[in-house]
PDB file of C-alpha atoms in Angstrom:
ATOM      1  CA  UNK A1244     -20.804 -15.563  46.005  1.00 55.00           C
ATOM      2  CA  UNK A1245     -20.730 -13.849  42.608  1.00 61.00           C
ATOM      3  CA  UNK A1246     -19.164 -15.313  39.510  1.00 58.00           C
ATOM      4  CA  UNK A1247     -17.923 -13.403  36.483  1.00 56.00           C
ATOM      5  CA  UNK A1248     -18.337 -14.922  33.065  1.00 54.00           C
ATOM      6  CA  UNK A1249     -15.367 -14.908  30.729  1.00 54.00           C
ATOM      7  CA  UNK A1250     -17.017 -13.067  27.861  1.00 53.00           C
ATOM      8  CA  UNK A1251     -13.861 -13.184  25.731  1.00 52.00           C
ATOM      9  CA  UNK A1252     -14.040 -16.940  25.553  1.00 51.00           C
ATOM     10  CA  UNK A1253     -17.766 -16.906  24.867  1.00 49.00           C
ATOM     11  CA  UNK A1254     -17.461 -14.463  21.987  1.00 52.00           C
ATOM     12  CA  UNK A1255     -14.562 -16.313  20.398  1.00 51.00           C
ATOM     13  CA  UNK A1256     -11.983 -13.558  20.797  1.00 55.00           C
ATOM     14  CA  UNK A1257      -9.257 -15.565  22.498  1.00 64.00           C
ATOM     15  CA  UNK A1258      -6.329 -17.428  21.079  1.00 76.00           C
ATOM     16  CA  UNK A1259      -5.433 -17.696  17.426  1.00 75.00           C
ATOM     17  CA  UNK A1260      -9.057 -17.593  16.266  1.00 78.00           C
ATOM     18  CA  UNK A1261      -9.690 -14.379  18.151  1.00 82.00           C
ATOM     19  CA  UNK A1262      -6.543 -12.863  16.703  1.00 77.00           C
ATOM     20  CA  UNK A1263      -7.529 -13.914  13.183  1.00 78.00           C
ATOM     21  CA  UNK A1264     -11.058 -12.583  13.656  1.00 82.00           C
ATOM     22  CA  UNK A1265      -9.751  -9.235  14.906  1.00 80.00           C
ATOM     23  CA  UNK A1266      -7.302  -9.028  12.003  1.00 81.00           C
ATOM     24  CA  UNK A1267     -10.059  -9.823   9.497  1.00 79.00           C
ATOM     25  CA  UNK A1268     -12.342  -7.143  10.952  1.00 84.00           C
ATOM     26  CA  UNK A1269      -9.520  -4.599  10.890  1.00 83.00           C
ATOM     27  CA  UNK A1270      -8.705  -5.486   7.276  1.00 85.00           C
ATOM     28  CA  UNK A1271     -12.384  -5.265   6.346  1.00 86.00           C
ATOM     29  CA  UNK A1272     -12.634  -1.819   7.925  1.00 86.00           C
ATOM     30  CA  UNK A1273      -9.521  -0.699   6.040  1.00 89.00           C
ATOM     31  CA  UNK A1274     -10.933  -1.981   2.745  1.00 90.00           C
ATOM     32  CA  UNK A1275     -14.180  -0.115   3.385  1.00 92.00           C
ATOM     33  CA  UNK A1276     -12.286   3.114   4.131  1.00 93.00           C
ATOM     34  CA  UNK A1277     -10.128   2.736   1.028  1.00 93.00           C
ATOM     35  CA  UNK A1278     -13.211   2.141  -1.117  1.00 94.00           C
ATOM     36  CA  UNK A1279     -14.777   5.351   0.204  1.00 95.00           C
ATOM     37  CA  UNK A1280     -11.475   7.211  -0.327  1.00 95.00           C
ATOM     38  CA  UNK A1281     -11.221   6.091  -3.972  1.00 95.00           C
ATOM     39  CA  UNK A1282     -14.875   6.868  -4.672  1.00 96.00           C
ATOM     40  CA  UNK A1283     -14.620  10.359  -3.161  1.00 95.00           C
ATOM     41  CA  UNK A1284     -11.377  11.090  -5.012  1.00 96.00           C
ATOM     42  CA  UNK A1285     -12.829   9.851  -8.307  1.00 96.00           C
ATOM     43  CA  UNK A1286     -16.007  11.900  -7.981  1.00 96.00           C
ATOM     44  CA  UNK A1287     -14.173  15.089  -7.010  1.00 96.00           C
ATOM     45  CA  UNK A1288     -11.620  14.591  -9.782  1.00 96.00           C
ATOM     46  CA  UNK A1289     -14.419  14.392 -12.330  1.00 96.00           C
ATOM     47  CA  UNK A1290     -15.652  17.877 -11.386  1.00 95.00           C
ATOM     48  CA  UNK A1291     -14.497  20.905 -13.359  1.00 96.00           C
ATOM     49  CA  UNK A1292     -12.393  23.615 -11.737  1.00 96.00           C
ATOM     50  CA  UNK A1293     -15.468  25.849 -11.738  1.00 97.00           C
ATOM     51  CA  UNK A1294     -17.582  23.218  -9.941  1.00 96.00           C
ATOM     52  CA  UNK A1295     -14.847  22.700  -7.363  1.00 96.00           C
ATOM     53  CA  UNK A1296     -14.624  26.475  -6.849  1.00 96.00           C
ATOM     54  CA  UNK A1297     -18.389  26.608  -6.310  1.00 96.00           C
ATOM     55  CA  UNK A1298     -17.894  24.072  -3.508  1.00 93.00           C
ATOM     56  CA  UNK A1299     -15.044  26.125  -2.061  1.00 95.00           C
ATOM     57  CA  UNK A1300     -12.395  23.607  -3.078  1.00 95.00           C
ATOM     58  CA  UNK A1301      -9.323  23.587  -5.243  1.00 95.00           C
ATOM     59  CA  UNK A1302      -8.055  20.651  -7.246  1.00 95.00           C
ATOM     60  CA  UNK A1303      -4.978  20.444  -4.994  1.00 95.00           C
ATOM     61  CA  UNK A1304      -7.267  19.750  -2.009  1.00 94.00           C
ATOM     62  CA  UNK A1305      -8.882  16.618  -3.473  1.00 95.00           C
ATOM     63  CA  UNK A1306      -6.366  14.223  -1.906  1.00 95.00           C
ATOM     64  CA  UNK A1307      -6.746  15.638   1.600  1.00 94.00           C
ATOM     65  CA  UNK A1308     -10.516  15.956   1.383  1.00 94.00           C
ATOM     66  CA  UNK A1309     -10.801  12.357   0.185  1.00 95.00           C
ATOM     67  CA  UNK A1310      -8.610  11.090   3.029  1.00 94.00           C
ATOM     68  CA  UNK A1311     -10.570  13.083   5.583  1.00 94.00           C
ATOM     69  CA  UNK A1312     -13.906  11.842   4.232  1.00 93.00           C
ATOM     70  CA  UNK A1313     -12.744   8.233   4.504  1.00 92.00           C
ATOM     71  CA  UNK A1314     -11.251   8.654   7.961  1.00 91.00           C
ATOM     72  CA  UNK A1315      -7.708   7.837   6.900  1.00 85.00           C
TER      73      UNK A1315
END
């Protein structure tokens, strides 16, 4: 007879602790994405219009490009 192990219980992803762990990981991922978004936006904003044009971008695209780069 075969037995299946309850891997959720073994990895600590059940109950309130599992919920809190999942929420913390999700929040951590969001913070990481927001950090990348702000860094990308800051760096692109510091470029001149000529430098942006050389990259094929316009200043009005910085917001969208930053969001896309961060996966938001």
